[in-house]
Amino acid sequence: MNCPNCGKELKTTTYLGLKIEECNSCGGMWFDRDELRGAKDNQDADLQWLDFDLFEDKKDKYVESRGKKFCPKDNAKLLSKIYAESKVSIDVSEKCHGVWLDMAEFEKIIKY
């Protein structure tokens, strides 16, 4: 799989107890289906209440737009979503339900 940002090959790494793909060049991270939820829960047990279902039909929770990036798994165009008022834009695949986070976006989501 290649990075949606810079095209470099993604490397498998362990992040918060989960195996994910990461770009050593730009620091972005690819989370397969449900891995982002697992990472959040592994980060802090008190965060388990945080609603993180990016694929549930809740138009009032997200600002959505067609992004310019493509899914590293299936090459489908990623959908850019901003959760609530966090101002953190993440990229999701409607096809495989994977999530791409640019460098430091996970920390921004947790901080929010």
PDB file of C-alpha atoms in Angstrom:
ATOM      1  CA  MET A   1       0.000   0.000   0.000  1.00  0.00           C
ATOM      2  CA  ASN A   2       1.156   3.516  -0.748  1.00  0.00           C
ATOM      3  CA  CYS A   3       0.680   6.760   1.168  1.00  0.00           C
ATOM      4  CA  PRO A   4      -2.302   8.888   0.030  1.00  0.00           C
ATOM      5  CA  ASN A   5      -0.189  12.026   0.675  1.00  0.00           C
ATOM      6  CA  CYS A   6       3.234  11.388  -0.794  1.00  0.00           C
ATOM      7  CA  GLY A   7       2.962   8.022  -2.559  1.00  0.00           C
ATOM      8  CA  LYS A   8       5.696   6.349  -0.489  1.00  0.00           C
ATOM      9  CA  GLU A   9       5.220   2.745   0.595  1.00  0.00           C
ATOM     10  CA  LEU A  10       3.430   2.343   3.928  1.00  0.00           C
ATOM     11  CA  LYS A  11       5.157   0.234   6.572  1.00  0.00           C
ATOM     12  CA  THR A  12       3.418  -1.933   9.157  1.00  0.00           C
ATOM     13  CA  THR A  13       4.039  -0.747  12.697  1.00  0.00           C
ATOM     14  CA  THR A  14       2.533  -1.201  16.150  1.00  0.00           C
ATOM     15  CA  TYR A  15       0.637   1.820  17.447  1.00  0.00           C
ATOM     16  CA  LEU A  16      -1.133   1.704  20.812  1.00  0.00           C
ATOM     17  CA  GLY A  17      -1.139  -2.090  20.684  1.00  0.00           C
ATOM     18  CA  LEU A  18      -2.524  -2.334  17.144  1.00  0.00           C
ATOM     19  CA  LYS A  19      -0.825  -3.163  13.862  1.00  0.00           C
ATOM     20  CA  ILE A  20      -1.408  -0.274  11.457  1.00  0.00           C
ATOM     21  CA  GLU A  21       0.309   1.099   8.354  1.00  0.00           C
ATOM     22  CA  GLU A  22       2.378   4.256   8.654  1.00  0.00           C
ATOM     23  CA  CYS A  23       4.268   6.488   6.243  1.00  0.00           C
ATOM     24  CA  ASN A  24       7.853   7.001   7.348  1.00  0.00           C
ATOM     25  CA  SER A  25       8.080  10.041   5.075  1.00  0.00           C
ATOM     26  CA  CYS A  26       5.096  12.217   6.095  1.00  0.00           C
ATOM     27  CA  GLY A  27       4.023  10.528   9.348  1.00  0.00           C
ATOM     28  CA  GLY A  28       0.481   9.695   8.204  1.00  0.00           C
ATOM     29  CA  MET A  29      -1.269   6.557   9.499  1.00  0.00           C
ATOM     30  CA  TRP A  30      -3.730   4.129   7.912  1.00  0.00           C
ATOM     31  CA  PHE A  31      -6.233   2.390  10.185  1.00  0.00           C
ATOM     32  CA  ASP A  32      -8.202  -0.550   8.805  1.00  0.00           C
ATOM     33  CA  ARG A  33     -11.862  -0.954   9.770  1.00  0.00           C
ATOM     34  CA  ASP A  34     -12.398  -0.439  13.553  1.00  0.00           C
ATOM     35  CA  GLU A  35      -8.671   0.041  14.288  1.00  0.00           C
ATOM     36  CA  LEU A  36      -9.083   3.768  14.964  1.00  0.00           C
ATOM     37  CA  ARG A  37     -11.695   2.988  17.620  1.00  0.00           C
ATOM     38  CA  GLY A  38      -9.312   0.428  19.135  1.00  0.00           C
ATOM     39  CA  ALA A  39      -6.441   2.921  19.183  1.00  0.00           C
ATOM     40  CA  LYS A  40      -8.643   5.516  20.887  1.00  0.00           C
ATOM     41  CA  ASP A  41      -9.783   2.998  23.498  1.00  0.00           C
ATOM     42  CA  ASN A  42      -6.188   1.830  24.071  1.00  0.00           C
ATOM     43  CA  GLN A  43      -5.019   5.443  24.470  1.00  0.00           C
ATOM     44  CA  ASP A  44      -7.231   6.089  27.485  1.00  0.00           C
ATOM     45  CA  ALA A  45     -10.044   3.983  28.947  1.00  0.00           C
ATOM     46  CA  ASP A  46     -11.878   7.198  29.861  1.00  0.00           C
ATOM     47  CA  LEU A  47     -12.238   7.990  26.142  1.00  0.00           C
ATOM     48  CA  GLN A  48     -14.451   4.978  25.422  1.00  0.00           C
ATOM     49  CA  TRP A  49     -17.522   7.214  25.595  1.00  0.00           C
ATOM     50  CA  LEU A  50     -16.280   9.272  22.625  1.00  0.00           C
ATOM     51  CA  ASP A  51     -18.561   8.701  19.637  1.00  0.00           C
ATOM     52  CA  PHE A  52     -16.316   7.642  16.776  1.00  0.00           C
ATOM     53  CA  ASP A  53     -18.586   5.923  14.289  1.00  0.00           C
ATOM     54  CA  LEU A  54     -17.441   7.686  11.136  1.00  0.00           C
ATOM     55  CA  PHE A  55     -19.683   5.598   8.913  1.00  0.00           C
ATOM     56  CA  GLU A  56     -22.957   6.010  10.734  1.00  0.00           C
ATOM     57  CA  ASP A  57     -25.409   8.273   8.948  1.00  0.00           C
ATOM     58  CA  LYS A  58     -25.251  11.300  11.237  1.00  0.00           C
ATOM     59  CA  LYS A  59     -24.994  14.256   8.913  1.00  0.00           C
ATOM     60  CA  ASP A  60     -25.285  16.691  11.829  1.00  0.00           C
ATOM     61  CA  LYS A  61     -22.055  15.367  13.411  1.00  0.00           C
ATOM     62  CA  TYR A  62     -19.770  15.707  10.416  1.00  0.00           C
ATOM     63  CA  VAL A  63     -18.917  18.183   7.727  1.00  0.00           C
ATOM     64  CA  GLU A  64     -18.187  16.039   4.661  1.00  0.00           C
ATOM     65  CA  SER A  65     -16.519  16.754   1.356  1.00  0.00           C
ATOM     66  CA  ARG A  66     -14.860  14.763  -1.424  1.00  0.00           C
ATOM     67  CA  GLY A  67     -11.172  14.806  -0.697  1.00  0.00           C
ATOM     68  CA  LYS A  68      -8.266  14.708  -3.101  1.00  0.00           C
ATOM     69  CA  LYS A  69      -6.684  11.586  -1.634  1.00  0.00           C
ATOM     70  CA  PHE A  70      -7.180   7.990  -2.652  1.00  0.00           C
ATOM     71  CA  CYS A  71      -7.523   4.939  -0.421  1.00  0.00           C
ATOM     72  CA  PRO A  72      -4.234   3.044  -0.130  1.00  0.00           C
ATOM     73  CA  LYS A  73      -6.155  -0.214   0.069  1.00  0.00           C
ATOM     74  CA  ASP A  74      -8.614  -0.038  -2.829  1.00  0.00           C
ATOM     75  CA  ASN A  75      -7.753   3.249  -4.610  1.00  0.00           C
ATOM     76  CA  ALA A  76     -11.275   4.658  -4.109  1.00  0.00           C
ATOM     77  CA  LYS A  77     -11.506   8.411  -3.522  1.00  0.00           C
ATOM     78  CA  LEU A  78     -11.440   9.199   0.193  1.00  0.00           C
ATOM     79  CA  LEU A  79     -14.142  11.276   1.846  1.00  0.00           C
ATOM     80  CA  SER A  80     -12.903  14.111   4.053  1.00  0.00           C
ATOM     81  CA  LYS A  81     -14.790  14.462   7.355  1.00  0.00           C
ATOM     82  CA  ILE A  82     -14.523  16.980  10.148  1.00  0.00           C
ATOM     83  CA  TYR A  83     -15.903  15.638  13.431  1.00  0.00           C
ATOM     84  CA  ALA A  84     -18.283  18.019  15.224  1.00  0.00           C
ATOM     85  CA  GLU A  85     -16.438  21.291  15.896  1.00  0.00           C
ATOM     86  CA  SER A  86     -12.997  19.716  16.257  1.00  0.00           C
ATOM     87  CA  LYS A  87     -11.636  21.272  13.029  1.00  0.00           C
ATOM     88  CA  VAL A  88      -9.691  18.030  12.527  1.00  0.00           C
ATOM     89  CA  SER A  89     -10.165  16.779   8.975  1.00  0.00           C
ATOM     90  CA  ILE A  90      -9.715  13.041   8.568  1.00  0.00           C
ATOM     91  CA  ASP A  91     -10.038  10.946   5.427  1.00  0.00           C
ATOM     92  CA  VAL A  92     -12.240   7.863   5.299  1.00  0.00           C
ATOM     93  CA  SER A  93     -12.966   5.176   2.738  1.00  0.00           C
ATOM     94  CA  GLU A  94     -16.662   4.516   2.282  1.00  0.00           C
ATOM     95  CA  LYS A  95     -15.740   1.302   0.495  1.00  0.00           C
ATOM     96  CA  CYS A  96     -13.433  -0.483   2.998  1.00  0.00           C
ATOM     97  CA  HIS A  97     -14.149   1.728   6.067  1.00  0.00           C
ATOM     98  CA  GLY A  98     -10.473   2.484   6.570  1.00  0.00           C
ATOM     99  CA  VAL A  99      -9.299   5.818   7.976  1.00  0.00           C
ATOM    100  CA  TRP A 100      -6.287   7.939   7.008  1.00  0.00           C
ATOM    101  CA  LEU A 101      -4.893  10.373   9.568  1.00  0.00           C
ATOM    102  CA  ASP A 102      -2.224  12.891   8.694  1.00  0.00           C
ATOM    103  CA  MET A 103       0.624  13.397  11.153  1.00  0.00           C
ATOM    104  CA  ALA A 104      -0.575  14.421  14.643  1.00  0.00           C
ATOM    105  CA  GLU A 105      -4.306  14.212  13.773  1.00  0.00           C
ATOM    106  CA  PHE A 106      -4.858  11.362  16.238  1.00  0.00           C
ATOM    107  CA  GLU A 107      -3.475  13.530  19.043  1.00  0.00           C
ATOM    108  CA  LYS A 108      -5.663  16.452  17.917  1.00  0.00           C
ATOM    109  CA  ILE A 109      -8.757  14.238  17.996  1.00  0.00           C
ATOM    110  CA  ILE A 110      -7.916  12.980  21.488  1.00  0.00           C
ATOM    111  CA  LYS A 111      -7.222  16.514  22.703  1.00  0.00           C
ATOM    112  CA  TYR A 112     -10.564  17.679  21.335  1.00  0.00           C
TER     113      TYR A 112
END
